[in-house]
Amino acid sequence: MKSGRNVLSGYDASEGALLVLFLAALATHIKAPSFCAVDNADHGLNPGLATELMRHFAEWILNCKDKRQILMTSHNPAVLDGLPLQDDRVRLFTVDRDNKGKTVIKRVVVNGKLLDMAKEGWTLMLRMKTLLIVQLTRFLHWQEYDHAFSPAHLPAQLRIHCATYCSLG
């Protein structure tokens, strides 16, 4: 470290490290707001860290003595494996557009099918990717879902932007 530069600041940390510190403060600080929204809650994090951070963040928020509600967006399906979606206080939504361009929000409910897939060893991240592919095949009016389906089968001009919206608390 250079002489006179023996103090670390936020400028010295990565975006991922700052996000971890921010979410920890948001969940545990006594003066944190009771309602807050966090966009791209996984930004700058590798998938394993995103999963673990969401696991701890959800635990902190759900066990907080002061009631808090956090709305979060994420583009990384790995965060799903860190969320206790069987807990009704945690809500997962998908956001899409219909064929007229209007925004459509649907709640994803952990049902028997998802729980059966968990018994087979699927992580929630993989289950949600499969669920999104099934929904996509319905959207494209394909007759039958093929387990060999891959993004390579999509038309080149098709662009999909998926966001996961999650409400904790």
CSV table of C-alpha atoms in Angstrom, one decimal:
chain,number,residue,atom,x,y,z
A,1,MET,CA,0.0,0.0,0.0
A,2,LYS,CA,1.3,3.4,-0.9
A,3,SER,CA,2.5,5.7,1.9
A,4,GLY,CA,-0.3,7.9,3.2
A,5,ARG,CA,-2.9,5.5,1.7
A,6,ASN,CA,-3.5,3.2,4.7
A,7,VAL,CA,-7.2,3.7,4.9
A,8,LEU,CA,-9.6,1.7,2.7
A,9,SER,CA,-12.7,3.4,1.3
A,10,GLY,CA,-15.7,2.5,-0.8
A,11,TYR,CA,-13.7,3.4,-3.8
A,12,ASP,CA,-11.3,0.6,-3.0
A,13,ALA,CA,-14.0,-2.1,-2.9
A,14,SER,CA,-15.6,-4.0,-5.8
A,15,GLU,CA,-19.2,-3.4,-6.7
A,16,GLY,CA,-20.1,-6.9,-5.4
A,17,ALA,CA,-18.4,-6.2,-2.1
A,18,LEU,CA,-20.3,-2.9,-1.7
A,19,LEU,CA,-23.6,-4.6,-2.6
A,20,VAL,CA,-23.0,-7.2,0.2
A,21,LEU,CA,-22.3,-4.5,2.7
A,22,PHE,CA,-25.3,-2.5,1.6
A,23,LEU,CA,-27.7,-5.4,1.9
A,24,ALA,CA,-26.2,-6.4,5.3
A,25,ALA,CA,-26.8,-2.8,6.5
A,26,LEU,CA,-30.3,-2.7,5.0
A,27,ALA,CA,-31.3,-5.9,6.7
A,28,THR,CA,-29.7,-5.3,10.1
A,29,HIS,CA,-29.4,-1.6,10.8
A,30,ILE,CA,-31.8,-0.2,13.4
A,31,LYS,CA,-32.6,2.9,11.2
A,32,ALA,CA,-33.1,1.0,8.0
A,33,PRO,CA,-36.3,1.8,6.2
A,34,SER,CA,-39.3,-0.4,6.7
A,35,PHE,CA,-40.0,-0.5,3.0
A,36,CYS,CA,-37.3,-0.4,0.3
A,37,ALA,CA,-36.7,-1.5,-3.3
A,38,VAL,CA,-33.3,-2.9,-4.5
A,39,ASP,CA,-32.7,-3.2,-8.3
A,40,ASN,CA,-30.3,-5.9,-9.5
A,41,ALA,CA,-29.7,-7.4,-6.1
A,42,ASP,CA,-27.2,-9.8,-7.6
A,43,HIS,CA,-25.1,-7.3,-9.6
A,44,GLY,CA,-21.4,-8.0,-9.5
A,45,LEU,CA,-21.8,-11.3,-7.6
A,46,ASN,CA,-20.8,-14.8,-8.7
A,47,PRO,CA,-23.7,-17.2,-8.6
A,48,GLY,CA,-22.6,-19.0,-5.5
A,49,LEU,CA,-22.2,-15.8,-3.6
A,50,ALA,CA,-25.6,-14.5,-4.9
A,51,THR,CA,-27.3,-17.6,-3.6
A,52,GLU,CA,-25.6,-17.4,-0.1
A,53,LEU,CA,-26.2,-13.6,0.1
A,54,MET,CA,-29.9,-14.1,-0.6
A,55,ARG,CA,-30.1,-16.9,1.9
A,56,HIS,CA,-28.7,-14.7,4.7
A,57,PHE,CA,-30.5,-11.6,3.5
A,58,ALA,CA,-33.9,-13.4,3.6
A,59,GLU,CA,-33.1,-14.8,7.0
A,60,TRP,CA,-32.2,-11.3,8.4
A,61,ILE,CA,-35.3,-9.7,7.0
A,62,LEU,CA,-37.7,-12.4,8.0
A,63,ASN,CA,-36.4,-12.6,11.5
A,64,CYS,CA,-36.1,-8.8,12.0
A,65,LYS,CA,-38.1,-7.6,15.1
A,66,ASP,CA,-39.1,-4.5,13.1
A,67,LYS,CA,-41.4,-5.4,10.2
A,68,ARG,CA,-39.7,-4.7,6.9
A,69,GLN,CA,-40.7,-5.3,3.3
A,70,ILE,CA,-38.1,-5.4,0.6
A,71,LEU,CA,-38.8,-5.5,-3.2
A,72,MET,CA,-35.9,-6.9,-5.2
A,73,THR,CA,-35.2,-7.5,-8.8
A,74,SER,CA,-32.6,-9.9,-10.1
A,75,HIS,CA,-31.6,-11.3,-13.5
A,76,ASN,CA,-29.6,-14.2,-12.0
A,77,PRO,CA,-31.6,-17.3,-11.4
A,78,ALA,CA,-29.0,-18.4,-8.8
A,79,VAL,CA,-30.6,-16.1,-6.2
A,80,LEU,CA,-33.7,-18.3,-6.3
A,81,ASP,CA,-31.8,-21.1,-4.5
A,82,GLY,CA,-31.1,-18.7,-1.6
A,83,LEU,CA,-34.8,-17.8,-1.1
A,84,PRO,CA,-37.1,-19.7,1.2
A,85,LEU,CA,-40.0,-19.7,-1.3
A,86,GLN,CA,-42.0,-22.2,0.8
A,87,ASP,CA,-42.4,-19.4,3.3
A,88,ASP,CA,-45.5,-17.5,2.3
A,89,ARG,CA,-43.9,-14.2,3.4
A,90,VAL,CA,-41.5,-14.6,0.4
A,91,ARG,CA,-43.2,-13.9,-2.9
A,92,LEU,CA,-41.7,-14.6,-6.3
A,93,PHE,CA,-43.1,-13.0,-9.5
A,94,THR,CA,-42.2,-13.2,-13.2
A,95,VAL,CA,-42.6,-10.2,-15.4
A,96,ASP,CA,-43.2,-10.5,-19.1
A,97,ARG,CA,-45.0,-8.7,-21.9
A,98,ASP,CA,-48.1,-10.0,-23.6
A,99,ASN,CA,-48.6,-10.0,-27.4
A,100,LYS,CA,-49.9,-6.4,-27.2
A,101,GLY,CA,-46.8,-5.2,-25.3
A,102,LYS,CA,-48.5,-4.8,-21.9
A,103,THR,CA,-46.6,-5.8,-18.8
A,104,VAL,CA,-47.9,-9.0,-17.3
A,105,ILE,CA,-46.9,-10.0,-13.7
A,106,LYS,CA,-47.5,-13.5,-12.4
A,107,ARG,CA,-46.8,-15.0,-9.1
A,108,VAL,CA,-44.7,-18.2,-9.1
A,109,VAL,CA,-46.1,-20.5,-6.4
A,110,VAL,CA,-44.0,-23.3,-5.0
A,111,ASN,CA,-46.4,-26.2,-5.8
A,112,GLY,CA,-46.2,-30.0,-5.8
A,113,LYS,CA,-44.5,-30.1,-9.2
A,114,LEU,CA,-41.7,-27.9,-8.0
A,115,LEU,CA,-41.3,-29.9,-4.8
A,116,ASP,CA,-41.3,-33.2,-6.7
A,117,MET,CA,-38.5,-31.8,-8.9
A,118,ALA,CA,-36.6,-30.9,-5.7
A,119,LYS,CA,-36.8,-34.5,-4.6
A,120,GLU,CA,-35.2,-35.5,-7.9
A,121,GLY,CA,-32.2,-33.2,-7.0
A,122,TRP,CA,-33.1,-30.2,-9.2
A,123,THR,CA,-32.1,-26.9,-7.7
A,124,LEU,CA,-34.6,-24.1,-7.8
A,125,MET,CA,-32.5,-22.3,-10.3
A,126,LEU,CA,-32.7,-25.2,-12.7
A,127,ARG,CA,-36.4,-25.7,-12.0
A,128,MET,CA,-37.2,-22.1,-12.7
A,129,LYS,CA,-35.2,-22.2,-16.0
A,130,THR,CA,-37.2,-25.2,-17.0
A,131,LEU,CA,-40.4,-23.5,-16.0
A,132,LEU,CA,-39.5,-20.4,-18.0
A,133,ILE,CA,-38.7,-22.6,-21.0
A,134,VAL,CA,-42.1,-24.3,-20.7
A,135,GLN,CA,-43.8,-20.9,-20.5
A,136,LEU,CA,-41.8,-19.8,-23.5
A,137,THR,CA,-42.8,-22.8,-25.5
A,138,ARG,CA,-46.4,-22.0,-24.7
A,139,PHE,CA,-45.9,-18.4,-25.7
A,140,LEU,CA,-44.5,-19.5,-29.0
A,141,HIS,CA,-47.5,-21.8,-29.5
A,142,TRP,CA,-45.3,-24.9,-29.8
A,143,GLN,CA,-47.3,-28.1,-29.6
A,144,GLU,CA,-45.2,-30.1,-27.2
A,145,TYR,CA,-42.5,-29.5,-24.7
A,146,ASP,CA,-39.3,-31.3,-25.6
A,147,HIS,CA,-36.8,-31.9,-22.7
A,148,ALA,CA,-34.0,-31.6,-25.3
A,149,PHE,CA,-35.1,-27.9,-25.9
A,150,SER,CA,-32.2,-25.4,-25.8
A,151,PRO,CA,-31.9,-21.7,-26.5
A,152,ALA,CA,-30.4,-22.7,-29.9
A,153,HIS,CA,-33.9,-23.7,-31.0
A,154,LEU,CA,-35.1,-20.1,-30.6
A,155,PRO,CA,-35.4,-17.8,-33.6
A,156,ALA,CA,-32.4,-15.5,-33.8
A,157,GLN,CA,-34.5,-12.4,-33.7
A,158,LEU,CA,-36.2,-13.4,-30.5
A,159,ARG,CA,-34.9,-11.5,-27.5
A,160,ILE,CA,-36.1,-12.2,-24.0
A,161,HIS,CA,-35.5,-10.1,-21.1
A,162,CYS,CA,-36.5,-11.9,-17.8
A,163,ALA,CA,-36.6,-10.3,-14.5
A,164,THR,CA,-37.4,-11.9,-11.2
A,165,TYR,CA,-39.2,-9.8,-8.7
A,166,CYS,CA,-39.2,-10.9,-5.1
A,167,SER,CA,-41.0,-9.5,-2.1
A,168,LEU,CA,-39.6,-10.3,1.3
A,169,GLY,CA,-41.5,-9.6,4.5
